[in-house]
Coordinates of C-alpha atoms in Angstrom, one line a residue:
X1 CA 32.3 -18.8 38.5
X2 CA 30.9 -15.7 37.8
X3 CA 32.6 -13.6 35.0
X4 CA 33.4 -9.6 34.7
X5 CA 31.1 -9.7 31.9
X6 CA 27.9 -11.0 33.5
X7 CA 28.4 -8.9 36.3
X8 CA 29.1 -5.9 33.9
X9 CA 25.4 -7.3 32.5
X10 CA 23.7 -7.8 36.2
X11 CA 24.9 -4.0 36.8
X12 CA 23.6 -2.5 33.7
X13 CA 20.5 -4.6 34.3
X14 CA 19.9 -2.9 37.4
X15 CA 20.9 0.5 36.2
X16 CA 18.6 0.5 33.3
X17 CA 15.7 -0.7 35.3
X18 CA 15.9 2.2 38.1
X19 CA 16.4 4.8 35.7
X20 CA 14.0 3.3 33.3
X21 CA 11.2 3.4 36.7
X22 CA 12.3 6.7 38.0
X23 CA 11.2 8.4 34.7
X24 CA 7.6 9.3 34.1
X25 CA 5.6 7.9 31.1
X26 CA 4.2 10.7 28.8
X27 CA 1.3 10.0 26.9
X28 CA 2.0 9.8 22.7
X29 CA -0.6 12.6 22.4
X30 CA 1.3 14.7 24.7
X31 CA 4.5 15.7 23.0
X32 CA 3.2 18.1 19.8
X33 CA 0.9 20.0 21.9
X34 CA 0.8 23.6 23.2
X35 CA -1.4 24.1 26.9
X36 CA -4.2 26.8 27.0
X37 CA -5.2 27.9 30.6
X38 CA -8.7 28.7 31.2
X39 CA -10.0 30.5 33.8
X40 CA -14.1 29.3 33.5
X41 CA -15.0 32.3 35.8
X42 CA -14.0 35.0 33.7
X43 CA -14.2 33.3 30.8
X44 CA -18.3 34.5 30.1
X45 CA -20.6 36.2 31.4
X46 CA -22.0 33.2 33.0
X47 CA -19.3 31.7 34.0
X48 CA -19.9 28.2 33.8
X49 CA -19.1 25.0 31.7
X50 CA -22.5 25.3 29.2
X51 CA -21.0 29.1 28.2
X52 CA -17.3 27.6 27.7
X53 CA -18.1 25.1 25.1
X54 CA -19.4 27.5 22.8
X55 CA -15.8 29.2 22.6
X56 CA -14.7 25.1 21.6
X57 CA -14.6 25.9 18.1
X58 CA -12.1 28.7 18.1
X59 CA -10.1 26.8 20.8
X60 CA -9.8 24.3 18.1
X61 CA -9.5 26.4 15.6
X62 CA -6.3 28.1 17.6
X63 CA -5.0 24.9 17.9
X64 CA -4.4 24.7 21.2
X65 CA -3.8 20.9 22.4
X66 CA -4.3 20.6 25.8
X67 CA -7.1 23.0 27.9
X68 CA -5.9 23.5 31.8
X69 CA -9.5 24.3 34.1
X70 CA -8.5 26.0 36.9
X71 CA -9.9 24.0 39.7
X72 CA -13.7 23.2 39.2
X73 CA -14.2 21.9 43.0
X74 CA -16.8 24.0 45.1
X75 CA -14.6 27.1 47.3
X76 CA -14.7 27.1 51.1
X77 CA -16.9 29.6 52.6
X78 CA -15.2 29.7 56.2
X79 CA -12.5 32.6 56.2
X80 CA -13.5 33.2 52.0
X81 CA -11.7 36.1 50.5
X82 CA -13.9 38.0 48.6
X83 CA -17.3 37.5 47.7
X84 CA -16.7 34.6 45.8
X85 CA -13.6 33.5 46.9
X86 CA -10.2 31.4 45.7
X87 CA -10.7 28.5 43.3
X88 CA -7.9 26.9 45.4
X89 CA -9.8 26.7 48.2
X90 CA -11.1 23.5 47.7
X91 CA -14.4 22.4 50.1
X92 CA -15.0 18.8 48.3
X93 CA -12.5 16.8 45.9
X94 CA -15.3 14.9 44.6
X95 CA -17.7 17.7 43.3
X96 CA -17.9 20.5 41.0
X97 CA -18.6 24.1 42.3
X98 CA -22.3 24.7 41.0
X99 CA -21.5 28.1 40.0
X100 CA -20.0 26.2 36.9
X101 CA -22.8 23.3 36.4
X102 CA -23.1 19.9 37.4
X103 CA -20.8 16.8 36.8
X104 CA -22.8 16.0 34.1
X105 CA -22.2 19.1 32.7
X106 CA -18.2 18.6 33.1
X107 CA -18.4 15.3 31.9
X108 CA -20.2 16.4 28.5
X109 CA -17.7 18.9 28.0
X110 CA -15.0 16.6 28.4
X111 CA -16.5 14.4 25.5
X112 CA -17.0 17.2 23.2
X113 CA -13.1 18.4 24.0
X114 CA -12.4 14.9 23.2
X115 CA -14.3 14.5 20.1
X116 CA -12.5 17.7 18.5
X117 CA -9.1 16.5 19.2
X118 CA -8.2 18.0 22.3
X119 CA -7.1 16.9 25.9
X120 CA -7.9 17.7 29.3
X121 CA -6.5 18.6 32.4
X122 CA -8.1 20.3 35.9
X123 CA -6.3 21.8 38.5
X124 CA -5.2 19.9 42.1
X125 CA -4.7 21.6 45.3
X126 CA -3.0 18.2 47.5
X127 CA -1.7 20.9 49.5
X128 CA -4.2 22.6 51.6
X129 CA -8.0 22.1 52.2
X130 CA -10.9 25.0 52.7
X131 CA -11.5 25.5 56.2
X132 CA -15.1 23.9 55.8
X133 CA -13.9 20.6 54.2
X134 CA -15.8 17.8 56.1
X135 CA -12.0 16.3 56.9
X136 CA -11.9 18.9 59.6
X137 CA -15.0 17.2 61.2
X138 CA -14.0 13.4 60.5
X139 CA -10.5 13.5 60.0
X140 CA -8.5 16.0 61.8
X141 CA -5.1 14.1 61.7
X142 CA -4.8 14.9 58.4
X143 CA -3.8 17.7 58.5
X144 CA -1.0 20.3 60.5
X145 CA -1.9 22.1 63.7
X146 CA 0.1 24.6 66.5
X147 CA 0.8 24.0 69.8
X148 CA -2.4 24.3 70.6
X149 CA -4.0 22.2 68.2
X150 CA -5.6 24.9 66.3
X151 CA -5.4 24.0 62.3
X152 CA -2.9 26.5 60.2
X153 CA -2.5 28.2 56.8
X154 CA 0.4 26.9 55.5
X155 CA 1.4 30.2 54.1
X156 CA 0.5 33.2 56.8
X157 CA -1.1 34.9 53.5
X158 CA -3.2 31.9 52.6
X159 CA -5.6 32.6 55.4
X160 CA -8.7 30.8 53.6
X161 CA -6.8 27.8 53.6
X162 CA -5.5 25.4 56.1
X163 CA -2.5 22.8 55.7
X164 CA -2.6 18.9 55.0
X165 CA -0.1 16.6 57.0
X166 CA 1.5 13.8 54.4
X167 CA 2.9 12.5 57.1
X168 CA -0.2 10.6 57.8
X169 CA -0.4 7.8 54.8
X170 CA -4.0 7.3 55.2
X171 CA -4.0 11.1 53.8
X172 CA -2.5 9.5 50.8
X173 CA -5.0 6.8 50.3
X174 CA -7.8 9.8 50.7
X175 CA -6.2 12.2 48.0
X176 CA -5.0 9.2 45.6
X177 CA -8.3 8.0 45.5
X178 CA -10.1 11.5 44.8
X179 CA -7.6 11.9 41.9
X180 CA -8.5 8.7 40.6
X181 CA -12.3 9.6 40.9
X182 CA -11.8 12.3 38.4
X183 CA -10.2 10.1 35.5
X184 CA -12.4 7.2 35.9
X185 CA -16.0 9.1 36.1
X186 CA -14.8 11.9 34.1
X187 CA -12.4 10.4 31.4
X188 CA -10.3 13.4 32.2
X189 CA -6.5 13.6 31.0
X190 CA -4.2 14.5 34.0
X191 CA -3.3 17.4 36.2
X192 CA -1.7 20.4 37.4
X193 CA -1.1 20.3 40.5
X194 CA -0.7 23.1 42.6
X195 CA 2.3 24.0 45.0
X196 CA 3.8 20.3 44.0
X197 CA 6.7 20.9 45.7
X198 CA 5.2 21.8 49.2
X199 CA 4.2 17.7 48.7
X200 CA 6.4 14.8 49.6
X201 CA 8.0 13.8 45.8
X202 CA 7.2 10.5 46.7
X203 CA 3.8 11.0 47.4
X204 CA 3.3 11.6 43.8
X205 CA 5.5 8.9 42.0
X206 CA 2.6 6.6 44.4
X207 CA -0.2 8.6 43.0
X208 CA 1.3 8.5 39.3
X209 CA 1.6 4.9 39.5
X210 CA -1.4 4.6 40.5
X211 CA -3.5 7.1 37.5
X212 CA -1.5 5.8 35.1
X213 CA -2.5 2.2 35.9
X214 CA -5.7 3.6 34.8
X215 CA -4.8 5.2 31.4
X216 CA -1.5 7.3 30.9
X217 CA -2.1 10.6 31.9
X218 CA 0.0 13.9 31.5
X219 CA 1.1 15.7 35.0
X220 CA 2.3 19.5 35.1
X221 CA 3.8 20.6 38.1
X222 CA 3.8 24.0 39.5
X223 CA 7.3 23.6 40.9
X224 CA 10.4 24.1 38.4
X225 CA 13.3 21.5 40.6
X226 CA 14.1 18.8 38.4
X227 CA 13.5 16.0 41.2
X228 CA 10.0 16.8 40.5
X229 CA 10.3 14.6 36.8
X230 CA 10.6 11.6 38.5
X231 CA 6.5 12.0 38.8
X232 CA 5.6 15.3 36.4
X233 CA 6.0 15.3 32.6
X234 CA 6.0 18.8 32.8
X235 CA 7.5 21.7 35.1
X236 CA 7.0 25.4 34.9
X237 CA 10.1 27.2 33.4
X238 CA 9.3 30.0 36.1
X239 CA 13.3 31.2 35.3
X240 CA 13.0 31.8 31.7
X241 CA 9.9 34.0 32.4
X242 CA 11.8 35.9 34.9
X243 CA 14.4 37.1 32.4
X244 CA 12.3 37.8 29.8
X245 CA 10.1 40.8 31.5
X246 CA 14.1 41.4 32.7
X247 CA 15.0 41.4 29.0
X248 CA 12.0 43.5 28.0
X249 CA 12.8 46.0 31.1
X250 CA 16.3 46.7 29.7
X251 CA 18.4 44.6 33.4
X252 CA 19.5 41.6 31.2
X253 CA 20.2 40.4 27.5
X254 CA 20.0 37.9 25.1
X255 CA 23.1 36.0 26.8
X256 CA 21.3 35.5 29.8
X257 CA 18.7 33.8 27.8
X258 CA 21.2 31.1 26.5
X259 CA 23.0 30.8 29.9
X260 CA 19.6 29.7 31.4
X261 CA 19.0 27.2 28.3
X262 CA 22.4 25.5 28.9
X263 CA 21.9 25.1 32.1
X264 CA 18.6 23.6 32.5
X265 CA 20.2 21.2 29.8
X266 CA 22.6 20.2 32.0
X267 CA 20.5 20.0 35.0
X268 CA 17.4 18.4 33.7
X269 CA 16.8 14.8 32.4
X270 CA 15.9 14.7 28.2
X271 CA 12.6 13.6 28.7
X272 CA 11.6 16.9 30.8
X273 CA 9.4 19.1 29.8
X274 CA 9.2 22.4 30.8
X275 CA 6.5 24.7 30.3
X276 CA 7.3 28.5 29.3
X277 CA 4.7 31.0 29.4
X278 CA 4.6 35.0 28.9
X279 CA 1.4 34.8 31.5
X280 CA -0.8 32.6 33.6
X281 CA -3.5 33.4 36.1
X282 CA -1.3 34.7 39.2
X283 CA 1.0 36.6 36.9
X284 CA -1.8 38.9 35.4
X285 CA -3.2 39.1 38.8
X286 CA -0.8 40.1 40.8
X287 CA 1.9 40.9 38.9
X288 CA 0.6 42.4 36.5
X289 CA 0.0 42.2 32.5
X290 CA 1.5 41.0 29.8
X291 CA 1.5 44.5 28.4
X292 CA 2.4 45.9 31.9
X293 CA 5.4 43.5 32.2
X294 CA 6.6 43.1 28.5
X295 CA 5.3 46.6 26.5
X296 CA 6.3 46.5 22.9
X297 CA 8.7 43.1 23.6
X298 CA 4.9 40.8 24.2
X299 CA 4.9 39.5 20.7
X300 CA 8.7 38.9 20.9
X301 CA 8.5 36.3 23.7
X302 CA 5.3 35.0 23.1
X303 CA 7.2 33.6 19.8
X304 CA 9.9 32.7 22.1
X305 CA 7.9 30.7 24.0
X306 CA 7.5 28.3 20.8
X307 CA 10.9 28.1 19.6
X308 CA 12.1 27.2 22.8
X309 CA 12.5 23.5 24.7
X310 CA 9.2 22.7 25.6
X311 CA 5.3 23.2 25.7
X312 CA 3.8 26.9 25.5
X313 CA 1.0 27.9 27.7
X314 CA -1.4 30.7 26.1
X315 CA -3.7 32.1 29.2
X316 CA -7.1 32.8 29.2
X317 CA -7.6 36.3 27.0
X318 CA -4.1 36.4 25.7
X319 CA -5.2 35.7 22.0
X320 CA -7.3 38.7 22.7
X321 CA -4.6 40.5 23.6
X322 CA -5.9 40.5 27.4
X323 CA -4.6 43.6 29.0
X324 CA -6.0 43.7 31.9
X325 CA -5.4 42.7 35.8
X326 CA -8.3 39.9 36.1
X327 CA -9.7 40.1 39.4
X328 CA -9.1 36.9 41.8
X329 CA -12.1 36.7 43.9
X330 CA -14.3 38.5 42.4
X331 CA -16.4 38.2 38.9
X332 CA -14.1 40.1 36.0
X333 CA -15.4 38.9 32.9
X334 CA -12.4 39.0 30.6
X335 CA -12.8 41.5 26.9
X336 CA -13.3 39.1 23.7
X337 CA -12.2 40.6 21.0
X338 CA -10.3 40.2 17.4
X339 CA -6.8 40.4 17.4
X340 CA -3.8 39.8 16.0
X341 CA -2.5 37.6 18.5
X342 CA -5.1 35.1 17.5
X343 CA -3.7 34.8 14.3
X344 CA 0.1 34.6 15.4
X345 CA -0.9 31.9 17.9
X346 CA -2.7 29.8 15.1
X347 CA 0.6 29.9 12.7
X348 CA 2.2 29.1 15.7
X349 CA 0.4 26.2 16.8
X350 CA 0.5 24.9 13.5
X351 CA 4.0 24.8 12.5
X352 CA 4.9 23.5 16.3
X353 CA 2.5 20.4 15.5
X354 CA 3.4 19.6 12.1
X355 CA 7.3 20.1 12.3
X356 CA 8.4 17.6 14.9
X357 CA 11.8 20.0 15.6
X358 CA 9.5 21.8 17.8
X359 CA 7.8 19.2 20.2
X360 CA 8.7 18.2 23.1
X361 CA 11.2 16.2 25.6
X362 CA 13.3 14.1 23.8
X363 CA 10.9 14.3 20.3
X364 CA 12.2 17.4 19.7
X365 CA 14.9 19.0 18.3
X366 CA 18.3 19.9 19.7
X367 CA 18.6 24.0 20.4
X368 CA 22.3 25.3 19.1
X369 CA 23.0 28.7 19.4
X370 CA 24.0 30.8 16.2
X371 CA 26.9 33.2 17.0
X372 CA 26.0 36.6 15.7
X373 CA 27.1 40.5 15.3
X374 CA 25.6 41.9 18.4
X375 CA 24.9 38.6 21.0
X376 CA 24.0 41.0 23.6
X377 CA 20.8 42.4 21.5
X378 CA 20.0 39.8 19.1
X379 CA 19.1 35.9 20.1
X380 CA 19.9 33.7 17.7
X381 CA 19.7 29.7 17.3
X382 CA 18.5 26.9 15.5
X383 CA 16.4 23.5 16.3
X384 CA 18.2 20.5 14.1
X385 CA 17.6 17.2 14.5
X386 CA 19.1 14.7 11.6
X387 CA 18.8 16.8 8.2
X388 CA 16.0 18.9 9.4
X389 CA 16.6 22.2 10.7
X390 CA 14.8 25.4 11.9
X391 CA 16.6 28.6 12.2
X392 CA 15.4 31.5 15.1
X393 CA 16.3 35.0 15.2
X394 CA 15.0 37.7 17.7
X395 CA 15.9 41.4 18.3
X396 CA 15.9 41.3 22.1
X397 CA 15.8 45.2 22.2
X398 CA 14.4 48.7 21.8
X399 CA 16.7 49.0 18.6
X400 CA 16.5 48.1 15.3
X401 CA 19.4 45.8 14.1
X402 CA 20.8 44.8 10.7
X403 CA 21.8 40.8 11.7
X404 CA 24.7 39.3 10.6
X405 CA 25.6 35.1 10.7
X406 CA 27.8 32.9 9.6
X407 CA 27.7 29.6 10.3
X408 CA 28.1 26.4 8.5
X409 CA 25.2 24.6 9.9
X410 CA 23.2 27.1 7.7
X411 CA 22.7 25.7 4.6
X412 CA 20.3 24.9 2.1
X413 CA 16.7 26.3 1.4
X414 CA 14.6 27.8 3.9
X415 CA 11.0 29.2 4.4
X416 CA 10.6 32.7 5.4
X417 CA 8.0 32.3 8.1
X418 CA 6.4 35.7 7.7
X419 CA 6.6 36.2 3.6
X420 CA 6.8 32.2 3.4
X421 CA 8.9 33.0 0.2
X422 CA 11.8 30.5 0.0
X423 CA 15.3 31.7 0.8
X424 CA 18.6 30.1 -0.2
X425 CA 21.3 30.7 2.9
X426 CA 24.7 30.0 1.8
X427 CA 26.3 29.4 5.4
X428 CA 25.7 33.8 6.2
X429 CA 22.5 35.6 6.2
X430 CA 21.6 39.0 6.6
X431 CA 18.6 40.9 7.7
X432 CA 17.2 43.5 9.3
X433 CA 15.1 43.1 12.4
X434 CA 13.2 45.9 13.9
X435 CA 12.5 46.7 17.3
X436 CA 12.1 43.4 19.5
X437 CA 11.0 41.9 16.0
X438 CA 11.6 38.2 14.9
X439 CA 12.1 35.5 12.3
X440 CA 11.8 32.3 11.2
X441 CA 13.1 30.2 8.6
X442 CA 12.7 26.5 8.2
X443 CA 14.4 24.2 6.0
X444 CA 12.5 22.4 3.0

């Protein structure tokens, strides 16, 4: 006879083991890291893989954790845009566009990422092919096509591009095994993967099965639906960017900063990550700058970015304080020079490494908001986990503020970030905070 208790036990067995398989793996490595975005083609004057490693050393000594190439494949020349045309036009899965060198030449730079700590990912367009891909000569039922048979952008705008059909599983086979290619003759470290959501969800869980049977890899998502985790590691928190250049242009406040927090808590599973970002490649392009976008508020939410659930992306040229509209499809070689947002990025990199409050997914530390004197203005809110605590304060506005808390979770002795003078907070603290200024104090 079968007892309450052993079917209590079958149940939970069950249970356990679909939750436990629906949830993605992240590598260890992954969850102290910040992401770094390069864009080889503006990245030098050459514009290839031999000119990027020399910037390798400042990359490291950044901090940055894992580097993001924009896709390396070779572009489509049928229906290009521009004279050189969209990296996401992809012509060949299984090649590298010789404007940026040869395989070797990838594969060498891989090592020496790898041999200074660092991870890395390239971009993957599963979505959409160049018109010139030899598939549309020996496999035309992979992808879409009108009444009349004619292949189709699958975006009327995306006119150098035509659309894949996952509806054909042999499609699947094809792109699994290209992604496969890249990790096993490249010893490369995952993806981002372009448009993910325009893909079948359970075309991916396949395909992550599949790379991570191969060595655990790390999978970002350019989608932000929480279905997506049940493949990604990571999704783009395209939401929280949204409000902050809202935030910085005066149409919404601090409050609608914590609203958004709470409710991706709610609607995500813990092991999530999302990525938050101040800019990437098709916000500077065609959305403009950070300085365009976020003014005096840029160094605000760039900190933001840190303090915040999850991983922070830095673009290409932002530690330069990049303020310019980098051309798409044409060469725009991007302004090196020193800055100060080299230096805040560095401190920040550090401290988000070295205090585990800060990483990511379930590692890190639980955000609680701080109730302050003016919560439409001024964001406020620590990161605690067990005894450990950090403690987050940022004017959100064009006016200075003298901030007042009270609250018993702060107590003890705290590093300033900026002076890194120790401070004793007694359950209140008061400070003054310039214009969309911010601070940082972590518990000893």
């Amino acid at each position: 006879m079968i007892t309450n208790r052993i079917i209590f036990t079958i149940i939970f067995f069950v249970i356990s083991n679909f939750v436990a398989q629906s949830q993605t793996k992240t590598p260890n490595w992954a969850f102290d890291k910040s992401i770094y975005e390069v864009n080889l083609r503006q990245y030098s004057q050459d514009g290839n893989f031999d000119a990027f490693r020399k910037h390798l050393p400042r990359l490291k000594e950044l901090g940055v954790g894992i580097l993001w190439f924009m896709p390396i494949h070779p572009i489509g020349e049928v229906n290009r845009k521009g004279t050189l045309g969209s990296y996401y036009s992809v012509k060949d899965y299984r090649a590298v566009n010789p404007e940026f060198g040869t395989i070797d030449d990838f594969k060498n730079l891989v090592k020496e990422i790898h041999s200074l700590g660092m991870y890395v990912i390239i971009d993957w367009v599963a979505n959409h092919t160049a018109w010139d891909h030899q598939w549309t000569k020996t496999n035309t039922e992979f992808y879409n096509t009108d009444k009349d048979g004619n292949f189709i952008p699958p975006v009327d705008d995306w006119s150098d591009v035509i659309d894949l059909n996952y509806d054909n599983k042999q499609l699947w086979n094809e792109m699994i095994n290209a992604l496969k290619f890249w990790i096993t003759e490249c010893d490369i470290d995952g993806y981002r993967c372009d448009v993910a959501g325009m893909i079948p969800i359970d075309f991916w869980i396949e395909a992550r099965k599949q790379l991570d049977n191969i060595k655990p890899v790390f999978m970002l998502a350019e989608w932000d639906t929480p279905e997506m985790h049940k493949a990604f590691d990571m999704t783009y928190d395209w939401n929280m960017h949204k409000i902050m250049n809202s935030v910085a242009k005066g149409k919404m406040n601090a409050n609608d900063i914590i609203n958004h927090i709470k409710n991706d808590k709610e609607n995500y599973p813990d092991y999530a990550f999302r990525m938050q970002f101040t800019d990437n490649h098709d916000e500077n392009s065609w959305n403009g700058t950070v300085q365009e976008r976020l003014g005096e508020a840029a160094e605000c939410f760039a900190v933001l970015t840190y303090l915040i659930p999850d991983m922070p992306l830095i673009y290409s040229g932002q530690e330069a304080a990049l303020n310019k509209r980098l051309s798409f499809f044409e060469k725009d070689q991007i302004e090196w020079k020193e800055d100060k947002f080299f230096q805040i990025y560095k401190s920040l990199n550090k401290v988000k490494k070295n205090n585990e409050l800060l990483h990511c997914g379930i590692r890190g530390g639980e955000i609680e908001f701080i109730t302050n004197n003016n919560q439409q203005n001024i964001l406020s809110f620590i990161r605690v986990k067990d005894d450990k605590v950090i403690l987050a304060i940022f004017n959100l506005s064009e006016t200075p503020s003298v901030v007042l808390l009270n609250d018993t979770r702060l107590s003890g002795k705290f590093q300033n970030f900026h002076t890194k003078e120790e401070a004793e907070i007694n359950k209140s603290l008061k400070l003054k905070l310039d214009k969309w200024s911010w601070n940082i104090f972590i518990k000893n």
